[in-house]
Amino acid sequence: MSAVRTFAALAVLVAVAGCSVQVSGTAQPSGNGFVVKDGTQLRFRPVLQELTPSPPAGAAADRQSADPAAQQAAAAALDCAQGRPDPLAGRDDPALPLVSCDRAKGTKYVLGPAFLSGADVGWVDARLDPQTGRAVIGIRFTAAGTRTWAGWTGGNVGKQVAMVLQSRVLTAPQIQSAITGGETQISGQFTLPEARQLAHDIAGG
């Protein structure tokens, strides 16, 4: 399995092959933050399956089918090479499943329908955690987003959630506990510049 970032409560950090996320109820946004101006393209989708990278096979298949066999065929056909344009980019239906990939790592995912969007995110920033010295990404949700996030994380501890922009997976952390405070941190094996780039991407560029 590729490096997986995880979400956890403030006092709990659980690394699953490298990445973790925690609630940050007292953290303040740093000067490196990004206000989410247009959240229409950012979507939070549950990860139904993480697939081992494999070469593309055959023609493009239906990447938004609810049929498991069609999903597997779409995953096999999906080319995750960096720099290759995605014909579905920005045109996926948030109400349907999605077969997508993390182009930086080549990891493919079968994702469920979206349950949050960038409209539910108010602020994203990148900073160094003073306790660990590691780079973290802070996400602050709106009031409505906080309620949805709290309910979803509470019911999906141990599962992954993908943040998807323009039909592409930016990151797929694992939930470690219910996150009720409205602020979340993603931490993992990345540098501060990498964290800043991810925060920038989550905020929609």
Tab-separated table of C-alpha atoms in Angstrom:
chain	number	residue	atom	x	y	z
A	1	MET	CA	0.000	0.000	0.000
A	2	SER	CA	1.225	3.503	-0.757
A	3	ALA	CA	1.827	6.044	1.982
A	4	VAL	CA	-1.523	6.848	3.542
A	5	ARG	CA	-2.248	10.049	5.417
A	6	THR	CA	-4.568	9.756	8.378
A	7	PHE	CA	-7.017	11.887	10.361
A	8	ALA	CA	-7.025	11.714	14.170
A	9	ALA	CA	-8.095	13.584	17.282
A	10	LEU	CA	-5.659	16.152	18.689
A	11	ALA	CA	-4.112	13.880	21.290
A	12	VAL	CA	-3.902	10.879	18.985
A	13	LEU	CA	-1.563	10.421	16.045
A	14	VAL	CA	-1.698	7.108	14.242
A	15	ALA	CA	0.585	6.625	11.289
A	16	VAL	CA	-0.533	4.185	8.635
A	17	ALA	CA	2.457	3.794	6.356
A	18	GLY	CA	3.337	7.404	6.851
A	19	CYS	CA	0.638	10.074	7.082
A	20	SER	CA	-1.778	11.234	9.743
A	21	VAL	CA	-4.359	13.887	10.436
A	22	GLN	CA	-5.530	15.328	13.701
A	23	VAL	CA	-8.085	17.797	14.941
A	24	SER	CA	-6.530	21.121	15.805
A	25	GLY	CA	-9.023	22.875	18.012
A	26	THR	CA	-6.601	25.575	19.116
A	27	ALA	CA	-4.348	25.932	16.088
A	28	GLN	CA	-4.397	29.315	14.392
A	29	PRO	CA	-3.995	29.770	10.640
A	30	SER	CA	-0.482	30.792	9.703
A	31	GLY	CA	0.619	33.373	7.191
A	32	ASN	CA	0.971	30.580	4.649
A	33	GLY	CA	-2.767	29.939	4.467
A	34	PHE	CA	-5.218	29.971	1.604
A	35	VAL	CA	-8.833	31.095	1.704
A	36	VAL	CA	-11.033	28.837	-0.394
A	37	LYS	CA	-12.614	31.211	-2.898
A	38	ASP	CA	-14.330	28.793	-5.268
A	39	GLY	CA	-15.043	25.405	-3.752
A	40	THR	CA	-17.182	24.077	-6.556
A	41	GLN	CA	-14.534	21.654	-7.826
A	42	LEU	CA	-13.112	20.317	-4.537
A	43	ARG	CA	-14.942	17.224	-3.286
A	44	PHE	CA	-14.508	14.898	-0.333
A	45	ARG	CA	-15.250	11.304	-1.332
A	46	PRO	CA	-15.028	8.096	0.735
A	47	VAL	CA	-12.416	5.642	-0.528
A	48	LEU	CA	-14.131	2.345	-1.333
A	49	GLN	CA	-10.992	0.646	-2.639
A	50	GLU	CA	-7.311	1.483	-3.113
A	51	LEU	CA	-5.746	-0.334	-6.044
A	52	THR	CA	-2.141	-1.265	-6.777
A	53	PRO	CA	-0.765	0.843	-9.646
A	54	SER	CA	-0.866	-1.025	-12.930
A	55	PRO	CA	-0.355	-0.170	-16.617
A	56	PRO	CA	-3.430	1.061	-18.469
A	57	ALA	CA	-5.262	-1.640	-20.403
A	58	GLY	CA	-7.705	-1.170	-23.221
A	59	ALA	CA	-9.980	1.752	-23.995
A	60	ALA	CA	-11.377	4.141	-21.437
A	61	ALA	CA	-14.289	2.683	-19.500
A	62	ASP	CA	-17.119	4.213	-17.464
A	63	ARG	CA	-15.352	5.757	-14.476
A	64	GLN	CA	-18.617	6.666	-12.743
A	65	SER	CA	-20.379	3.331	-12.808
A	66	ALA	CA	-21.856	1.817	-9.648
A	67	ASP	CA	-21.117	-1.671	-10.998
A	68	PRO	CA	-17.991	-3.197	-9.356
A	69	ALA	CA	-16.957	-4.995	-12.557
A	70	ALA	CA	-17.185	-1.754	-14.538
A	71	GLN	CA	-15.200	0.024	-11.826
A	72	GLN	CA	-12.419	-2.559	-12.061
A	73	ALA	CA	-12.386	-2.243	-15.859
A	74	ALA	CA	-12.224	1.548	-15.589
A	75	ALA	CA	-9.360	1.325	-13.091
A	76	ALA	CA	-7.447	-1.001	-15.404
A	77	ALA	CA	-7.943	1.378	-18.335
A	78	LEU	CA	-7.085	4.551	-16.388
A	79	ASP	CA	-3.688	6.035	-17.224
A	80	CYS	CA	-2.320	7.827	-14.155
A	81	ALA	CA	0.908	9.105	-15.735
A	82	GLN	CA	1.856	12.617	-14.637
A	83	GLY	CA	1.219	15.279	-17.241
A	84	ARG	CA	-1.319	13.211	-19.138
A	85	PRO	CA	-4.611	15.106	-19.510
A	86	ASP	CA	-7.689	13.610	-17.886
A	87	PRO	CA	-10.686	13.657	-20.244
A	88	LEU	CA	-13.026	13.622	-17.237
A	89	ALA	CA	-11.280	16.521	-15.438
A	90	GLY	CA	-13.850	18.656	-13.644
A	91	ARG	CA	-16.810	16.896	-15.253
A	92	ASP	CA	-17.415	14.104	-12.739
A	93	ASP	CA	-20.851	13.878	-11.155
A	94	PRO	CA	-20.443	14.250	-7.349
A	95	ALA	CA	-23.538	12.091	-6.776
A	96	LEU	CA	-21.969	9.062	-8.492
A	97	PRO	CA	-18.941	6.861	-7.654
A	98	LEU	CA	-15.650	7.785	-9.301
A	99	VAL	CA	-12.576	5.851	-10.391
A	100	SER	CA	-9.613	8.200	-10.069
A	101	CYS	CA	-5.952	8.300	-9.133
A	102	ASP	CA	-3.226	10.207	-7.338
A	103	ARG	CA	-1.054	11.142	-10.309
A	104	ALA	CA	1.977	11.872	-8.125
A	105	LYS	CA	2.034	8.294	-6.816
A	106	GLY	CA	0.092	6.436	-9.484
A	107	THR	CA	-2.289	4.981	-6.895
A	108	LYS	CA	-5.766	4.255	-8.233
A	109	TYR	CA	-8.951	4.535	-6.183
A	110	VAL	CA	-12.597	3.571	-6.389
A	111	LEU	CA	-14.411	6.403	-4.602
A	112	GLY	CA	-17.939	6.797	-3.327
A	113	PRO	CA	-20.233	9.773	-3.978
A	114	ALA	CA	-19.059	13.098	-2.556
A	115	PHE	CA	-20.366	14.135	0.865
A	116	LEU	CA	-18.531	17.486	1.233
A	117	SER	CA	-17.267	20.093	-1.207
A	118	GLY	CA	-14.864	22.996	-1.139
A	119	ALA	CA	-17.837	25.211	-0.284
A	120	ASP	CA	-17.687	23.586	3.174
A	121	VAL	CA	-14.026	24.615	3.657
A	122	GLY	CA	-13.151	28.130	4.762
A	123	TRP	CA	-9.381	28.031	5.219
A	124	VAL	CA	-6.402	25.829	4.410
A	125	ASP	CA	-2.817	26.409	5.533
A	126	ALA	CA	0.560	24.683	5.835
A	127	ARG	CA	2.913	25.005	8.807
A	128	LEU	CA	5.369	23.139	10.989
A	129	ASP	CA	3.937	21.330	13.994
A	130	PRO	CA	5.845	22.769	17.007
A	131	GLN	CA	5.587	19.424	18.845
A	132	THR	CA	6.941	17.191	16.089
A	133	GLY	CA	8.724	19.598	13.771
A	134	ARG	CA	6.895	17.979	10.865
A	135	ALA	CA	4.940	19.758	8.167
A	136	VAL	CA	1.163	19.724	8.626
A	137	ILE	CA	-1.780	21.030	6.657
A	138	GLY	CA	-4.599	22.684	8.578
A	139	ILE	CA	-8.161	22.695	7.275
A	140	ARG	CA	-10.889	24.799	8.857
A	141	PHE	CA	-14.477	23.932	7.914
A	142	THR	CA	-17.522	26.185	7.791
A	143	ALA	CA	-20.273	25.641	10.382
A	144	ALA	CA	-22.216	23.403	7.997
A	145	GLY	CA	-19.044	21.602	6.962
A	146	THR	CA	-18.096	21.027	10.604
A	147	ARG	CA	-21.386	19.234	11.258
A	148	THR	CA	-21.110	17.049	8.162
A	149	TRP	CA	-17.437	16.263	8.804
A	150	ALA	CA	-18.115	15.371	12.444
A	151	GLY	CA	-20.886	12.971	11.474
A	152	TRP	CA	-18.951	11.354	8.640
A	153	THR	CA	-15.691	10.917	10.537
A	154	GLY	CA	-17.564	9.556	13.557
A	155	GLY	CA	-19.093	6.835	11.423
A	156	ASN	CA	-15.999	6.020	9.385
A	157	VAL	CA	-13.091	5.679	11.798
A	158	GLY	CA	-10.292	3.664	10.192
A	159	LYS	CA	-11.426	4.416	6.645
A	160	GLN	CA	-9.873	6.690	4.048
A	161	VAL	CA	-11.345	9.838	2.549
A	162	ALA	CA	-10.146	11.306	-0.728
A	163	MET	CA	-9.933	15.023	-1.449
A	164	VAL	CA	-10.613	15.268	-5.159
A	165	LEU	CA	-10.027	18.312	-7.368
A	166	GLN	CA	-10.897	18.317	-11.063
A	167	SER	CA	-11.546	14.543	-10.839
A	168	ARG	CA	-8.000	13.949	-9.484
A	169	VAL	CA	-7.155	12.638	-6.003
A	170	LEU	CA	-4.983	15.162	-4.136
A	171	THR	CA	-4.662	13.098	-0.963
A	172	ALA	CA	-6.492	10.191	0.683
A	173	PRO	CA	-5.954	10.285	4.473
A	174	GLN	CA	-7.286	7.772	6.961
A	175	ILE	CA	-9.740	8.765	9.698
A	176	GLN	CA	-8.443	7.966	13.188
A	177	SER	CA	-11.326	9.312	15.292
A	178	ALA	CA	-14.438	11.463	15.109
A	179	ILE	CA	-13.406	15.041	14.309
A	180	THR	CA	-15.880	17.429	15.868
A	181	GLY	CA	-13.991	20.680	16.406
A	182	GLY	CA	-14.216	22.076	12.898
A	183	GLU	CA	-10.442	22.100	12.389
A	184	THR	CA	-8.371	19.225	11.058
A	185	GLN	CA	-4.685	18.634	10.464
A	186	ILE	CA	-3.102	16.398	7.856
A	187	SER	CA	0.418	15.339	8.757
A	188	GLY	CA	2.689	12.894	7.056
A	189	GLN	CA	5.938	12.277	5.292
A	190	PHE	CA	6.156	15.451	3.250
A	191	THR	CA	8.298	18.571	3.360
A	192	LEU	CA	6.953	22.032	4.164
A	193	PRO	CA	7.060	23.052	0.467
A	194	GLU	CA	5.115	19.888	-0.398
A	195	ALA	CA	2.601	20.662	2.355
A	196	ARG	CA	2.204	24.210	1.060
A	197	GLN	CA	1.594	22.905	-2.455
A	198	LEU	CA	-1.021	20.459	-1.199
A	199	ALA	CA	-2.727	23.195	0.843
A	200	HIS	CA	-2.723	25.392	-2.255
A	201	ASP	CA	-4.274	22.594	-4.315
A	202	ILE	CA	-6.936	21.829	-1.687
A	203	ALA	CA	-7.859	25.505	-1.646
A	204	GLY	CA	-8.412	25.298	-5.386
A	205	GLY	CA	-5.206	26.950	-6.515
